[in-house]
mmCIF file of C-alpha atoms and ligand atoms in Angstrom:
data_model
loop_
_atom_site.group_PDB
_atom_site.id
_atom_site.type_symbol
_atom_site.label_atom_id
_atom_site.label_comp_id
_atom_site.label_asym_id
_atom_site.label_seq_id
_atom_site.Cartn_x
_atom_site.Cartn_y
_atom_site.Cartn_z
ATOM 1 C CA MET C 1 0.056 -0.068 -0.072
ATOM 2 C CA SER C 2 0.964 3.530 0.026
ATOM 3 C CA ASN C 3 2.140 5.706 2.946
ATOM 4 C CA VAL C 4 -0.822 7.859 3.105
ATOM 5 C CA GLU C 5 0.285 10.386 5.606
ATOM 6 C CA THR C 6 -0.621 13.962 4.296
ATOM 7 C CA HIS C 7 2.807 15.315 5.552
ATOM 8 C CA PRO C 8 4.998 12.215 6.073
ATOM 9 C CA PRO C 9 8.146 13.066 7.938
ATOM 10 C CA GLU C 10 11.609 12.307 6.435
ATOM 11 C CA LEU C 11 13.252 9.869 8.492
ATOM 12 C CA VAL C 12 16.885 8.811 8.587
ATOM 13 C CA CYS C 13 16.995 5.235 9.557
ATOM 14 C CA GLY C 14 20.118 3.454 10.882
ATOM 15 C CA SER C 15 20.757 -0.210 11.995
ATOM 16 C CA THR C 16 20.764 -0.894 15.775
ATOM 17 C CA ALA C 17 23.202 -2.805 17.947
ATOM 18 C CA GLY C 18 22.141 -5.917 19.809
ATOM 19 C CA ALA C 19 19.853 -5.414 22.991
ATOM 20 C CA ALA C 20 19.553 -8.053 25.465
ATOM 21 C CA ALA C 21 15.892 -7.247 26.690
ATOM 22 C CA VAL C 22 12.719 -7.260 24.765
ATOM 23 C CA GLU C 23 11.981 -3.927 23.378
ATOM 24 C CA VAL C 24 8.216 -3.131 23.035
ATOM 25 C CA LEU C 25 7.189 -0.878 20.187
ATOM 26 C CA GLU C 26 3.708 0.317 20.572
ATOM 27 C CA PRO C 27 1.633 1.136 17.430
ATOM 28 C CA ARG C 28 0.458 4.456 16.192
ATOM 29 C CA ASP C 29 -2.690 4.855 14.314
ATOM 30 C CA VAL C 30 -2.386 6.268 10.764
ATOM 31 C CA PRO C 31 -5.701 6.950 8.957
ATOM 32 C CA LEU C 32 -5.753 6.269 5.406
ATOM 33 C CA GLY C 33 -6.682 9.514 3.578
ATOM 34 C CA GLY C 34 -9.188 10.224 0.716
ATOM 35 C CA PRO C 35 -12.681 8.942 0.848
ATOM 36 C CA ARG C 36 -12.106 5.772 2.515
ATOM 37 C CA ALA C 37 -11.830 5.776 6.335
ATOM 38 C CA MET C 38 -9.659 2.728 6.983
ATOM 39 C CA THR C 39 -6.930 3.203 9.855
ATOM 40 C CA VAL C 40 -3.677 1.238 10.073
ATOM 41 C CA ARG C 41 -1.411 0.710 12.969
ATOM 42 C CA ARG C 42 2.252 1.461 12.371
ATOM 43 C CA THR C 43 5.062 -0.048 14.431
ATOM 44 C CA LEU C 44 7.864 0.503 12.109
ATOM 45 C CA PRO C 45 9.663 2.792 11.666
ATOM 46 C CA GLN C 46 9.801 4.586 15.089
ATOM 47 C CA ARG C 47 12.140 7.046 16.536
ATOM 48 C CA SER C 48 13.577 4.274 18.952
ATOM 49 C CA ARG C 49 14.020 1.833 16.172
ATOM 50 C CA SER C 50 13.850 1.932 12.427
ATOM 51 C CA LEU C 51 14.670 -1.579 11.269
ATOM 52 C CA ILE C 52 14.520 -5.263 12.126
ATOM 53 C CA GLY C 53 17.011 -6.714 9.784
ATOM 54 C CA ALA C 54 15.936 -5.088 6.431
ATOM 55 C CA TRP C 55 12.359 -4.880 7.641
ATOM 56 C CA CYS C 56 11.809 -1.100 7.459
ATOM 57 C CA PHE C 57 8.002 -0.497 7.647
ATOM 58 C CA ALA C 58 5.207 -2.526 9.308
ATOM 59 C CA ASP C 59 1.598 -1.602 9.125
ATOM 60 C CA HIS C 60 -1.064 -3.849 10.671
ATOM 61 C CA TYR C 61 -4.766 -3.305 9.819
ATOM 62 C CA GLY C 62 -8.228 -4.805 10.622
ATOM 63 C CA PRO C 63 -10.196 -6.709 11.215
ATOM 64 C CA ASP C 64 -11.976 -4.191 9.276
ATOM 65 C CA ASP C 65 -15.806 -4.327 8.043
ATOM 66 C CA VAL C 66 -15.438 -3.063 4.668
ATOM 67 C CA SER C 67 -19.223 -2.355 4.563
ATOM 68 C CA VAL C 68 -18.485 0.402 7.248
ATOM 69 C CA SER C 69 -14.937 1.522 6.152
ATOM 70 C CA GLY C 70 -15.256 1.038 2.470
ATOM 71 C CA GLY C 71 -12.121 -1.122 2.488
ATOM 72 C CA MET C 72 -8.992 -0.330 0.598
ATOM 73 C CA ASP C 73 -8.525 1.670 -2.482
ATOM 74 C CA VAL C 74 -5.084 2.800 -2.958
ATOM 75 C CA ALA C 75 -4.589 4.526 -6.237
ATOM 76 C CA PRO C 76 -1.276 3.956 -8.234
ATOM 77 C CA HIS C 77 1.657 5.163 -6.281
ATOM 78 C CA PRO C 78 5.463 4.745 -6.683
ATOM 79 C CA HIS C 79 8.079 2.825 -4.798
ATOM 80 C CA THR C 80 11.996 2.684 -4.786
ATOM 81 C CA GLY C 81 14.683 0.736 -3.040
ATOM 82 C CA LEU C 82 12.423 -1.602 -1.363
ATOM 83 C CA GLN C 83 10.312 -4.740 -1.449
ATOM 84 C CA THR C 84 6.780 -4.775 -0.408
ATOM 85 C CA ALA C 85 5.364 -7.966 1.506
ATOM 86 C CA SER C 86 1.685 -8.249 1.596
ATOM 87 C CA TRP C 87 0.286 -10.814 4.045
ATOM 88 C CA LEU C 88 -3.549 -11.080 4.758
ATOM 89 C CA PHE C 89 -5.345 -12.892 7.461
ATOM 90 C CA SER C 90 -8.795 -12.285 5.705
ATOM 91 C CA GLY C 91 -10.127 -10.554 2.789
ATOM 92 C CA GLU C 92 -8.703 -10.080 -0.721
ATOM 93 C CA ILE C 93 -6.879 -7.380 -2.468
ATOM 94 C CA GLU C 94 -6.425 -6.677 -6.184
ATOM 95 C CA HIS C 95 -2.861 -5.726 -7.174
ATOM 96 C CA ARG C 96 -1.844 -4.244 -10.399
ATOM 97 C CA ASP C 97 1.774 -2.947 -11.064
ATOM 98 C CA THR C 98 3.939 -1.453 -13.742
ATOM 99 C CA LEU C 99 5.766 -4.823 -14.131
ATOM 100 C CA GLY C 100 2.409 -5.818 -15.758
ATOM 101 C CA VAL C 101 1.386 -8.056 -12.830
ATOM 102 C CA HIS C 102 -2.266 -8.380 -12.023
ATOM 103 C CA ALA C 103 -2.550 -10.493 -9.029
ATOM 104 C CA LEU C 104 -4.962 -11.300 -6.195
ATOM 105 C CA VAL C 105 -3.614 -11.158 -2.653
ATOM 106 C CA ARG C 106 -5.258 -13.814 -0.573
ATOM 107 C CA PRO C 107 -4.940 -14.991 3.101
ATOM 108 C CA GLY C 108 -1.901 -17.165 3.664
ATOM 109 C CA GLU C 109 -0.136 -16.287 0.423
ATOM 110 C CA LEU C 110 2.780 -14.047 0.269
ATOM 111 C CA ASN C 111 3.018 -11.518 -2.573
ATOM 112 C CA LEU C 112 6.402 -9.884 -2.517
ATOM 113 C CA MET C 113 6.932 -6.995 -4.955
ATOM 114 C CA THR C 114 10.415 -5.694 -5.600
ATOM 115 C CA ALA C 115 10.531 -2.078 -6.548
ATOM 116 C CA GLY C 116 14.209 -1.863 -7.018
ATOM 117 C CA HIS C 117 15.029 1.180 -9.351
ATOM 118 C CA GLY C 118 11.331 2.110 -9.438
ATOM 119 C CA ILE C 119 7.844 0.550 -9.734
ATOM 120 C CA ALA C 120 4.147 1.812 -9.330
ATOM 121 C CA HIS C 121 1.180 -0.244 -8.132
ATOM 122 C CA SER C 122 -2.440 0.093 -7.089
ATOM 123 C CA GLU C 123 -4.170 -2.035 -4.430
ATOM 124 C CA VAL C 124 -8.011 -2.437 -4.043
ATOM 125 C CA SER C 125 -10.006 -4.678 -1.895
ATOM 126 C CA THR C 126 -12.151 -6.957 -4.001
ATOM 127 C CA PRO C 127 -16.091 -6.685 -3.907
ATOM 128 C CA ASP C 128 -16.259 -10.041 -2.363
ATOM 129 C CA THR C 129 -14.186 -8.863 0.661
ATOM 130 C CA THR C 130 -16.301 -8.506 3.827
ATOM 131 C CA VAL C 131 -13.602 -8.283 6.369
ATOM 132 C CA LEU C 132 -9.999 -6.906 5.505
ATOM 133 C CA HIS C 133 -7.312 -7.807 7.949
ATOM 134 C CA GLY C 134 -3.592 -8.243 7.423
ATOM 135 C CA VAL C 135 -0.126 -6.761 7.427
ATOM 136 C CA GLN C 136 1.834 -4.721 4.795
ATOM 137 C CA LEU C 137 5.531 -4.877 5.345
ATOM 138 C CA TRP C 138 8.491 -3.253 3.496
ATOM 139 C CA ILE C 139 11.918 -4.678 3.029
ATOM 140 C CA ALA C 140 14.854 -2.201 2.416
ATOM 141 C CA LEU C 141 17.197 -3.315 -0.411
ATOM 142 C CA PRO C 142 20.861 -3.271 0.279
ATOM 143 C CA ASP C 143 22.726 -0.521 -1.598
ATOM 144 C CA ALA C 144 24.362 -3.037 -4.067
ATOM 145 C CA ASP C 145 20.836 -4.173 -5.083
ATOM 146 C CA ARG C 146 18.607 -1.152 -4.634
ATOM 147 C CA ASP C 147 18.548 -0.558 -8.345
ATOM 148 C CA ALA C 148 17.426 -3.986 -9.225
ATOM 149 C CA PRO C 149 14.761 -4.693 -11.788
ATOM 150 C CA ARG C 150 11.112 -4.782 -10.948
ATOM 151 C CA ASP C 151 10.034 -8.332 -9.699
ATOM 152 C CA PHE C 152 7.009 -9.960 -8.271
ATOM 153 C CA GLN C 153 6.940 -13.357 -6.315
ATOM 154 C CA HIS C 154 4.025 -15.379 -5.036
ATOM 155 C CA TYR C 155 4.165 -18.127 -2.429
ATOM 156 C CA ALA C 156 1.616 -19.934 -0.574
ATOM 157 C CA PRO C 157 3.386 -21.928 2.354
ATOM 158 C CA ASP C 158 2.269 -25.067 3.748
ATOM 159 C CA ALA C 159 0.778 -24.877 7.365
ATOM 160 C CA VAL C 160 3.229 -26.671 9.593
ATOM 161 C CA ALA C 161 2.097 -28.108 12.886
ATOM 162 C CA LEU C 162 4.291 -27.294 15.906
ATOM 163 C CA GLU C 163 3.508 -28.320 19.457
ATOM 164 C CA GLY C 164 0.780 -25.954 20.356
ATOM 165 C CA ALA C 165 1.065 -23.891 17.131
ATOM 166 C CA THR C 166 0.783 -23.613 13.441
ATOM 167 C CA ALA C 167 3.414 -21.851 11.443
ATOM 168 C CA ARG C 168 3.420 -20.455 7.943
ATOM 169 C CA VAL C 169 6.928 -19.602 6.898
ATOM 170 C CA PHE C 170 6.757 -17.233 3.953
ATOM 171 C CA LEU C 171 10.499 -15.902 4.085
ATOM 172 C CA GLY C 172 13.512 -17.558 5.252
ATOM 173 C CA SER C 173 13.663 -20.673 7.484
ATOM 174 C CA LEU C 174 11.898 -21.638 10.666
ATOM 175 C CA ALA C 175 11.044 -24.922 12.372
ATOM 176 C CA GLY C 176 12.625 -27.031 9.497
ATOM 177 C CA GLU C 177 10.686 -25.021 6.795
ATOM 178 C CA THR C 178 12.295 -22.938 4.235
ATOM 179 C CA SER C 179 10.642 -20.504 1.865
ATOM 180 C CA PRO C 180 11.832 -20.547 -1.879
ATOM 181 C CA VAL C 181 11.179 -16.887 -2.164
ATOM 182 C CA ARG C 182 14.418 -14.978 -3.014
ATOM 183 C CA THR C 183 15.517 -11.972 -0.750
ATOM 184 C CA PHE C 184 18.579 -9.701 -1.025
ATOM 185 C CA THR C 185 19.568 -9.989 2.574
ATOM 186 C CA PRO C 186 18.999 -12.782 5.179
ATOM 187 C CA LEU C 187 15.484 -12.660 6.424
ATOM 188 C CA LEU C 188 12.726 -14.407 8.225
ATOM 189 C CA GLY C 189 8.980 -13.920 7.907
ATOM 190 C CA ALA C 190 6.409 -16.272 9.335
ATOM 191 C CA GLU C 191 2.832 -16.234 10.689
ATOM 192 C CA LEU C 192 2.281 -18.211 13.829
ATOM 193 C CA VAL C 193 -0.985 -19.203 15.489
ATOM 194 C CA LEU C 194 -0.610 -20.210 19.081
ATOM 195 C CA GLU C 195 -3.262 -22.388 20.936
ATOM 196 C CA PRO C 196 -4.298 -21.227 24.328
ATOM 197 C CA GLY C 197 -1.470 -21.848 26.899
ATOM 198 C CA ALA C 198 0.892 -22.744 24.198
ATOM 199 C CA ARG C 199 4.620 -22.191 24.995
ATOM 200 C CA LEU C 200 6.931 -22.418 22.131
ATOM 201 C CA VAL C 201 10.727 -22.488 22.019
ATOM 202 C CA LEU C 202 11.779 -21.384 18.450
ATOM 203 C CA GLU C 203 15.333 -21.969 17.401
ATOM 204 C CA VAL C 204 16.515 -18.968 15.463
ATOM 205 C CA ASP C 205 19.662 -17.693 13.859
ATOM 206 C CA ALA C 206 21.791 -16.005 16.441
ATOM 207 C CA ALA C 207 22.969 -13.470 13.881
ATOM 208 C CA PHE C 208 19.435 -12.123 13.422
ATOM 209 C CA GLU C 209 17.403 -9.513 15.308
ATOM 210 C CA HIS C 210 13.783 -10.485 15.472
ATOM 211 C CA GLY C 211 10.290 -8.785 15.844
ATOM 212 C CA VAL C 212 7.000 -10.299 17.059
ATOM 213 C CA LEU C 213 3.911 -8.394 15.812
ATOM 214 C CA VAL C 214 0.886 -9.311 17.762
ATOM 215 C CA ASP C 215 -2.307 -9.552 15.621
ATOM 216 C CA VAL C 216 -4.544 -10.720 18.508
ATOM 217 C CA GLY C 217 -3.892 -12.694 21.792
ATOM 218 C CA ALA C 218 -2.214 -12.452 25.195
ATOM 219 C CA VAL C 219 1.232 -13.071 23.613
ATOM 220 C CA GLU C 220 4.527 -13.007 25.601
ATOM 221 C CA LEU C 221 7.944 -12.732 24.024
ATOM 222 C CA ASP C 222 10.752 -14.116 26.403
ATOM 223 C CA GLY C 223 8.395 -13.466 29.334
ATOM 224 C CA THR C 224 7.500 -9.935 28.257
ATOM 225 C CA PRO C 225 3.827 -9.356 27.656
ATOM 226 C CA LEU C 226 3.076 -7.558 24.290
ATOM 227 C CA GLY C 227 -0.336 -5.729 23.755
ATOM 228 C CA ARG C 228 -2.557 -5.908 20.727
ATOM 229 C CA GLY C 229 -0.712 -4.597 17.624
ATOM 230 C CA ALA C 230 2.664 -4.249 19.618
ATOM 231 C CA LEU C 231 5.924 -5.166 18.119
ATOM 232 C CA GLY C 232 8.200 -7.068 20.541
ATOM 233 C CA CYS C 233 11.836 -6.787 19.292
ATOM 234 C CA SER C 234 14.775 -9.085 20.432
ATOM 235 C CA GLY C 235 18.366 -8.243 19.402
ATOM 236 C CA PRO C 236 20.878 -10.692 17.999
ATOM 237 C CA GLY C 237 22.920 -13.069 19.834
ATOM 238 C CA THR C 238 20.209 -15.592 21.053
ATOM 239 C CA THR C 239 19.508 -18.930 19.408
ATOM 240 C CA GLU C 240 16.113 -19.314 21.022
ATOM 241 C CA LEU C 241 12.820 -17.077 21.152
ATOM 242 C CA ARG C 242 10.271 -18.074 23.689
ATOM 243 C CA LEU C 243 6.767 -17.332 22.676
ATOM 244 C CA ALA C 244 3.805 -17.933 24.790
ATOM 245 C CA ASN C 245 0.006 -17.462 24.755
ATOM 246 C CA ALA C 246 -0.977 -16.721 28.190
ATOM 247 C CA GLY C 247 -4.791 -16.315 27.249
ATOM 248 C CA GLU C 248 -7.676 -18.545 26.753
ATOM 249 C CA ALA C 249 -8.286 -17.881 23.075
ATOM 250 C CA PRO C 250 -5.930 -18.493 20.096
ATOM 251 C CA ALA C 251 -3.255 -15.969 19.466
ATOM 252 C CA ARG C 252 -1.747 -14.835 16.224
ATOM 253 C CA VAL C 253 1.615 -13.052 15.508
ATOM 254 C CA VAL C 254 3.757 -12.249 12.554
ATOM 255 C CA LEU C 255 7.414 -13.221 13.355
ATOM 256 C CA LEU C 256 10.062 -10.949 11.623
ATOM 257 C CA GLY C 257 13.831 -11.405 11.630
ATOM 258 C CA GLY C 258 16.836 -10.447 9.626
ATOM 259 C CA GLU C 259 20.554 -9.692 10.140
ATOM 260 C CA PRO C 260 21.086 -6.158 11.251
ATOM 261 C CA PHE C 261 20.985 -4.006 8.059
ATOM 262 C CA GLY C 262 24.164 -2.029 8.519
ATOM 263 C CA GLU C 263 23.330 0.828 6.174
ATOM 264 C CA ASP C 264 21.724 4.260 6.956
ATOM 265 C CA LEU C 265 18.459 4.984 4.899
ATOM 266 C CA VAL C 266 16.432 7.965 4.221
ATOM 267 C CA MET C 267 12.763 6.947 4.058
ATOM 268 C CA TRP C 268 10.066 9.428 2.949
ATOM 269 C CA TRP C 269 6.500 8.731 1.629
ATOM 270 C CA ASN C 270 6.905 5.560 -0.419
ATOM 271 C CA PHE C 271 10.520 5.958 -1.344
ATOM 272 C CA VAL C 272 13.729 4.264 0.299
ATOM 273 C CA GLY C 273 16.959 6.228 -0.643
ATOM 274 C CA ARG C 274 20.192 7.302 0.791
ATOM 275 C CA SER C 275 19.953 11.103 0.679
ATOM 276 C CA HIS C 276 17.584 13.984 0.711
ATOM 277 C CA GLU C 277 18.612 14.855 -2.822
ATOM 278 C CA GLU C 278 17.859 11.307 -4.077
ATOM 279 C CA ILE C 279 14.341 11.427 -2.403
ATOM 280 C CA ALA C 280 13.541 14.654 -3.981
ATOM 281 C CA LEU C 281 14.615 13.347 -7.468
ATOM 282 C CA PHE C 282 12.334 10.349 -6.856
ATOM 283 C CA ARG C 283 9.514 12.748 -6.059
ATOM 284 C CA ASP C 284 10.113 14.937 -9.022
ATOM 285 C CA GLN C 285 10.336 12.059 -11.352
ATOM 286 C CA TRP C 286 6.939 10.645 -10.082
ATOM 287 C CA GLN C 287 5.283 13.968 -10.394
ATOM 288 C CA ALA C 288 6.721 14.119 -14.090
ATOM 289 C CA GLY C 289 5.376 10.831 -15.021
ATOM 290 C CA SER C 290 8.882 9.486 -15.551
ATOM 291 C CA ASP C 291 9.601 5.964 -17.009
ATOM 292 C CA ARG C 292 11.392 5.275 -13.820
ATOM 293 C CA PHE C 293 7.990 3.988 -12.524
ATOM 294 C CA GLY C 294 5.963 3.093 -15.457
ATOM 295 C CA GLN C 295 2.168 3.148 -16.111
ATOM 296 C CA VAL C 296 -0.225 1.057 -14.164
ATOM 297 C CA GLU C 297 -2.801 -0.479 -16.497
ATOM 298 C CA GLY C 298 -6.335 -1.128 -15.565
ATOM 299 C CA TYR C 299 -6.885 0.994 -12.520
ATOM 300 C CA PRO C 300 -10.108 2.977 -12.947
ATOM 301 C CA GLY C 301 -8.868 6.348 -11.699
ATOM 302 C CA GLY C 302 -5.848 8.785 -11.365
ATOM 303 C CA ARG C 303 -2.800 8.206 -9.594
ATOM 304 C CA LEU C 304 -1.587 9.395 -6.146
ATOM 305 C CA PRO C 305 0.289 12.665 -6.234
ATOM 306 C CA ALA C 306 3.324 12.893 -3.988
ATOM 307 C CA PRO C 307 2.790 14.994 -0.883
ATOM 308 C CA PRO C 308 5.012 18.155 -0.544
ATOM 309 C CA LEU C 309 8.601 17.606 0.733
ATOM 310 C CA PRO C 310 9.187 18.599 4.284
ATOM 311 C CA MET C 311 10.953 21.907 4.883
ATOM 312 C CA GLY C 312 14.705 21.889 5.157
ATOM 313 C CA ARG C 313 16.949 18.795 4.707
ATOM 314 C CA LEU C 314 18.105 16.089 7.000
ATOM 315 C CA ARG C 315 21.767 15.151 7.497
ATOM 316 C CA PRO C 316 22.518 11.485 7.515
ATOM 317 C CA ARG C 317 22.630 9.996 11.139
ATOM 318 C CA GLY C 318 22.098 6.710 12.829
ATOM 319 C CA ASN C 319 19.800 5.511 15.527
ATOM 320 C CA PRO C 320 20.586 6.525 19.064
ATOM 321 C CA PRO C 321 23.022 4.227 20.872
ATOM 322 C CA ARG C 322 21.301 1.172 22.352
ATOM 323 C CA PRO C 323 22.222 -0.275 25.600
HETATM 324 MN MN1 LIG F 1 2.527 0.512 -2.132
#
């Protein structure tokens, strides 16, 4: 989807050193603009943390009654320097992009779009959708690959039964399952549904930092309770994550992981770049209809104009030092 803030701040995002304790990032509500009233809950980026591995953006939305909210209708908009990962719990979204892909995003199926040098796409919930519920995640591309050609990958992972839980591994490896989807940096992405009272010990890569995004349930990460929509973060250096469902109803989380990214980014609106000047260029090119992004075919309407750039410019900097 598009970042729909009217005046999105320009953020300089650095990677973080390892932290021993669980860091809890609370979501902030971001209303989708325009005639539709859907609101998303954003946990990445934040001031205290910009990234988990290369995961640089996390929006969680729904369950949303589309007869009330109108659902999702995001007109063609651009991206650079990133991949978008769409993962639904319910509902259906029609995707069109300037690679020529026309695809349906369905629950339990990963759609991973590589923007690379530049792409544009539209996303519209289908007329059959009654409840829209899912996550939209962005992955920053490393400097060596951020001008990669447009790409689109689809993958429907098998549901894997664990003790007290079911896992769907859509990126990377977990619990003996490995996704075939190609990434530019080592990553993990999985949905986990935990039965009431479940206590999981997950073996993970000690080189990775991890995040647990709670969709629903009384979830604890390494003993730290996480509220609805919160993102619990765990630094590198551990080979085990302890996930528990302390409630009496099933819980559902999205587990993210990756090696600390190690590069500074400038994120603004739907662009990931490395400098203010570059972001301004991307914006100008989108406004001018440049071939960098191409034309989305089949969307019934105009495209999203870029918001105005913020006043001034930011100098590159990293995240604050972490304990
Ligand atoms: Mn988008």
